[in-house]
Short mmCIF file of C-alpha atoms in Angstrom, two decimals:
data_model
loop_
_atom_site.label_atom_id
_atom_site.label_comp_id
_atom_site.label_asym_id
_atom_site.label_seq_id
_atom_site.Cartn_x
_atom_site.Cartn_y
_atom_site.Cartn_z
CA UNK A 62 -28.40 -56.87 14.00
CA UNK A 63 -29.12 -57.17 17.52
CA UNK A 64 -29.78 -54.11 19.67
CA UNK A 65 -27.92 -55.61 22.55
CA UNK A 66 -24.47 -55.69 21.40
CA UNK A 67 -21.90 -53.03 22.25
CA UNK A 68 -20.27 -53.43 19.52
CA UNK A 69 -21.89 -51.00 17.01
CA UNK A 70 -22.60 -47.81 18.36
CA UNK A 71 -25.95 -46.31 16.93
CA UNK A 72 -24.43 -43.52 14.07
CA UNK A 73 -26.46 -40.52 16.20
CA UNK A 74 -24.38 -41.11 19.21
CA UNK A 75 -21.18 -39.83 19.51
CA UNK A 76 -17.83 -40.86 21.64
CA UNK A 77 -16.00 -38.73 23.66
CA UNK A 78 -13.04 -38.56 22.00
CA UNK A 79 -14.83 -37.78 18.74
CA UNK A 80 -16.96 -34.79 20.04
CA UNK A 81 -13.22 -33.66 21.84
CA UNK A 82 -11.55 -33.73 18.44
CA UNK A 83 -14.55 -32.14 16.82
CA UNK A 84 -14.39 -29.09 19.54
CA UNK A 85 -10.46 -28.70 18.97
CA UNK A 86 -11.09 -28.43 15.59
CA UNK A 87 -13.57 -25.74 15.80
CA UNK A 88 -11.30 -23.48 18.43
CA UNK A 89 -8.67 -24.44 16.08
CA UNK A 90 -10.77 -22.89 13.22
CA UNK A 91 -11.66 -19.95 15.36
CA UNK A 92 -8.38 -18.99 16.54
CA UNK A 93 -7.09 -19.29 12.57
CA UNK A 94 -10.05 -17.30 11.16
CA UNK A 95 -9.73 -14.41 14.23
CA UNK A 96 -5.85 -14.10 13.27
CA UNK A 97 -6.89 -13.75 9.50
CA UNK A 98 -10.03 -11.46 10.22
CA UNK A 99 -7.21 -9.38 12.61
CA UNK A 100 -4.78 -9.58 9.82
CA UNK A 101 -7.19 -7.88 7.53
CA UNK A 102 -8.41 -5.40 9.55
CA UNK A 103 -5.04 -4.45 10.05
CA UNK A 104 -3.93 -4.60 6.44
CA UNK A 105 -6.84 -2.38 5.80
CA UNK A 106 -6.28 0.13 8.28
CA UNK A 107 -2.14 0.24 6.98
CA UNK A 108 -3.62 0.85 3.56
CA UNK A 109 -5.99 3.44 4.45
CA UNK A 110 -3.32 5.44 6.79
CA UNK A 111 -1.08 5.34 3.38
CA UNK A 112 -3.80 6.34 1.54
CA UNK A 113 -4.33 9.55 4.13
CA UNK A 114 -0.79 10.54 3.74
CA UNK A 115 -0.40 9.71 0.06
CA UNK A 116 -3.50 12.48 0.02
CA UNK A 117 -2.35 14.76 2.66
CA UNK A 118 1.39 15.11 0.67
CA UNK A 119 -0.55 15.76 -2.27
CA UNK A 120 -2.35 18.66 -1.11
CA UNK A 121 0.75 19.85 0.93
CA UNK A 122 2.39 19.87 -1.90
CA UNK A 123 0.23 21.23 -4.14
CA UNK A 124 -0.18 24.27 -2.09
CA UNK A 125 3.27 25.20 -1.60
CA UNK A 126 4.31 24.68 -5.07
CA UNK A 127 1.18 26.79 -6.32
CA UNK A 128 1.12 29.49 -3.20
CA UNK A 129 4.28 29.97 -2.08
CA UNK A 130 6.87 29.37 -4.67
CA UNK A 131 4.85 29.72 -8.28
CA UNK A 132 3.81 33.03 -7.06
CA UNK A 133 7.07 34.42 -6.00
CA UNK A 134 8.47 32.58 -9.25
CA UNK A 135 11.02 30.17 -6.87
CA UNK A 136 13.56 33.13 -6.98
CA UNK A 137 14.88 31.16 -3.63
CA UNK A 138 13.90 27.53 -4.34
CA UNK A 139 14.18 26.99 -8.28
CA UNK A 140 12.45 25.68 -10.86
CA UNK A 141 13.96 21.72 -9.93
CA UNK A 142 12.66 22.29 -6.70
CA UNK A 143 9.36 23.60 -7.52
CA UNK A 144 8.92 21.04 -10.47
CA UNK A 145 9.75 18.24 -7.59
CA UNK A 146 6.94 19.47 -5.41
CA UNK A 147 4.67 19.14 -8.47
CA UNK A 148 5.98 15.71 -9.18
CA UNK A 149 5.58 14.73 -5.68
CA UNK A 150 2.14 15.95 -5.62
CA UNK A 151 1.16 14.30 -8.64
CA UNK A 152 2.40 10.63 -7.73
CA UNK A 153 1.04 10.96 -4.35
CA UNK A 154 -2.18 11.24 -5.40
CA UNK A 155 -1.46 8.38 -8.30
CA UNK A 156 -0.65 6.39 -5.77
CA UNK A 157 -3.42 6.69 -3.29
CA UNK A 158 -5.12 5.85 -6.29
CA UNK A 159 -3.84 2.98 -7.02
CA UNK A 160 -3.98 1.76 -3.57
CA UNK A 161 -7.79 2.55 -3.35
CA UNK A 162 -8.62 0.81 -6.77
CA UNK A 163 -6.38 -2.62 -5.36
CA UNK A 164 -3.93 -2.29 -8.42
CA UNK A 165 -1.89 -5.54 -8.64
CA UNK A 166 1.00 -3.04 -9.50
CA UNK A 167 0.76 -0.79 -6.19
CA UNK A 168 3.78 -2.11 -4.80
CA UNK A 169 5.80 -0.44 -7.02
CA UNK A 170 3.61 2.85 -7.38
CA UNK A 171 4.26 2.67 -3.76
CA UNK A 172 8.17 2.23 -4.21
CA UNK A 173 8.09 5.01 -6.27
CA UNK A 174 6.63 7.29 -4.19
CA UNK A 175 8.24 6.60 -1.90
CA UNK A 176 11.70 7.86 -3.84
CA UNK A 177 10.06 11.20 -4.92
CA UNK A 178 8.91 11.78 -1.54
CA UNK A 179 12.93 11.35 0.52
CA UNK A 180 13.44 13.61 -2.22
CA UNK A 181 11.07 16.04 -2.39
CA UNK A 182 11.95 16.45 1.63
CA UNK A 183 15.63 16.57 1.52
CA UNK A 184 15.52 19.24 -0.88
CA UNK A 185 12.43 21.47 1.25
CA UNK A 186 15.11 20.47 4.14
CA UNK A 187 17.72 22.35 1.91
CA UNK A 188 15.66 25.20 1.74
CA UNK A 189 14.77 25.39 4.52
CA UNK A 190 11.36 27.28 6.58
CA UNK A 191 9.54 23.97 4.78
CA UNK A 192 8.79 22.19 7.90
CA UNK A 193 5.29 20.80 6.90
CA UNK A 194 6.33 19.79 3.74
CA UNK A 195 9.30 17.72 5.18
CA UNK A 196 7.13 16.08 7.89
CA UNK A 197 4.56 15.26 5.35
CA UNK A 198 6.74 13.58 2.67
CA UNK A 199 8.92 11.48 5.39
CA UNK A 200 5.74 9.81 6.71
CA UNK A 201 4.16 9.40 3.50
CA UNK A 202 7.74 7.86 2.25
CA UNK A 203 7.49 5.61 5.35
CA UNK A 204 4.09 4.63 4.86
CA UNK A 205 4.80 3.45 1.14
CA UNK A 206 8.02 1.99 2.06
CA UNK A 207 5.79 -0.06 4.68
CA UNK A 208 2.95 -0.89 1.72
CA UNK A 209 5.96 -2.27 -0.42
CA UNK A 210 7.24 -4.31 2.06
CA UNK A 211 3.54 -5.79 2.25
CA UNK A 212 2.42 -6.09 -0.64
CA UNK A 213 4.81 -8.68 -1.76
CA UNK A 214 4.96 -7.04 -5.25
CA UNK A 215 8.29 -7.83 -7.08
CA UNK A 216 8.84 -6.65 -10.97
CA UNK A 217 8.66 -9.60 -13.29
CA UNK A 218 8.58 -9.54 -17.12
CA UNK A 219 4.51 -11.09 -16.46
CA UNK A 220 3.88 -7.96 -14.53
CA UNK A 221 5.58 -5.41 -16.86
CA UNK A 222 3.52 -6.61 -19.87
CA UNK A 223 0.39 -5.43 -18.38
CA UNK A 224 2.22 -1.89 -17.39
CA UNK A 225 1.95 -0.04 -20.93
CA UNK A 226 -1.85 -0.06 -20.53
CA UNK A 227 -1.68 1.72 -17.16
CA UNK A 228 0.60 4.57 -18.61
CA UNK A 229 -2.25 5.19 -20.95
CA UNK A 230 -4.70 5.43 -18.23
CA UNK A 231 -2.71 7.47 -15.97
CA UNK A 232 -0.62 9.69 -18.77
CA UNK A 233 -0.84 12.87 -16.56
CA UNK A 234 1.26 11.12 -13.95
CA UNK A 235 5.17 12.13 -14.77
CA UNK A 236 6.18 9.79 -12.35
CA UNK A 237 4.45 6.85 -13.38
CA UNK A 238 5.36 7.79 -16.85
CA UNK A 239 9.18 7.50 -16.18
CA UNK A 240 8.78 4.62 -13.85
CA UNK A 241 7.07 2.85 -16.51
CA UNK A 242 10.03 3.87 -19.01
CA UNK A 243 12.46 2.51 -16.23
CA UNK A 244 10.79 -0.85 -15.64
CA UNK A 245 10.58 -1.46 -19.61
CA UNK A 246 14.22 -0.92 -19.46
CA UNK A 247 15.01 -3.59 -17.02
CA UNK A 248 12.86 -6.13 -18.83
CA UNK A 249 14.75 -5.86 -21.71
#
C-alpha cells in the first residue's frame, strides 16, 4: 500500500465528523448520567425526609400515648384512641425500618402507614389540644403517600409469598401483622 494515496486514512487519525459524533456522545452520556446521579440524590434525600418523619411520629406518639393519656388512664380520649397512638407509633418506626434496610415490600409498609397515620390525626383532631400530634402524622402520611407513589411497589401473588417471613421478623408490629393478614386475603 502506497503512502501517497488519500484513500486510506492512517487508523490513528481521526475525521471530523467522527471526533464530532464521538463528543456528542460523551455530552450525551454526561447529561444522562447527571439526570440519573440528580435523580438519586433526590430519591435519597425523599427517603431519608420519610424516614425523619416516620421517626419523629414515632416518638410523638409514643410520648403522648405513654405521658399524657396512659397516665391519666384516657378518661377523655379512650382506650381506641390511645391504642391508635400506640399503633401509629409502632408502624412508624416499622416503617422507617423498612425504608432504611431497602425492603422490596416498603411500598406497602409505606401505604400502610400512611392509613394509620390520617387516622391517628383525625381522631387527636377530635380530641382536640393534640396539635403536634396532628401536624406530625399528616406529614408523615404525606411523606409515605409520596414513597408509595415512588416506589412503584404494587401487591402481586410473587410478592405476597415472600410476606409470611417478614411477619415473623417483625411480630411486634400490630400493623404489619394485620396488613399481612389483609394482603393474604386478597391473594386468595
Amino acid at each position: 500500500m502506497e503512502s501517497g494515496n488519500s484513500y486510506f486514512a492512517p487508523i490513528d487519525v481521526m475525521t471530523t465528523v467522527d471526533a464530532l459524533w464521538i463528543h456528542s456522545q460523551r455530552e450525551y452520556f454526561n447529561e444522562v448520567k447527571e439526570m440519573a446521579m440528580t435523580y438519586l440524590s433526590k430519591r435519597k434525600s425523599e427517603l431519608r425526609r420519610c424516614i425523619e418523619e416516620c421517626n419523629q411520629c414515632h416518638d410523638i406518639c409514643l410520648a403522648m400515648a405513654m405521658n399524657h393519656h396512659l397516665p391519666t388512664r384516657a378518661k377523655h380520649a379512650g382506650q381506641a384512641h390511645l391504642r391508635l397512638l400506640i399503633n401509629c407509633s409502632e408502624i412508624c418506626k416499622t416503617t422507617a425500618n423498612f425504608m432504611i434496610s431497602h425492603s422490596a415490600v416498603y411500598g406497602s409498609v409505606c401505604a400502610l402507614c400512611a392509613e394509620i397515620c390520617d387516622a391517628c390525626a383525625r381522631s387527636c383532631e377530635e380530641i382536640g389540644a393534640m396539635y403536634e400530634c396532628v401536624e406530625v402524622c399528616h406529614r408523615c402520611a404525606a411523606n409515605c403517600e409520596d414513597m408509595v407513589k415512588t416506589s412503584g411497589y404494587r401487591i402481586t401473588n410473587a410478592s405476597i409469598n415472600d410476606m409470611p417471613s417478614l411477619a415473623y421478623s417483625a411480630a411486634s408490629n400490630t400493623g404489619l401483622a394485620v396488613f399481612l393478614k389483609r394482603t393474604e386475603a386478597q391473594a386468595s
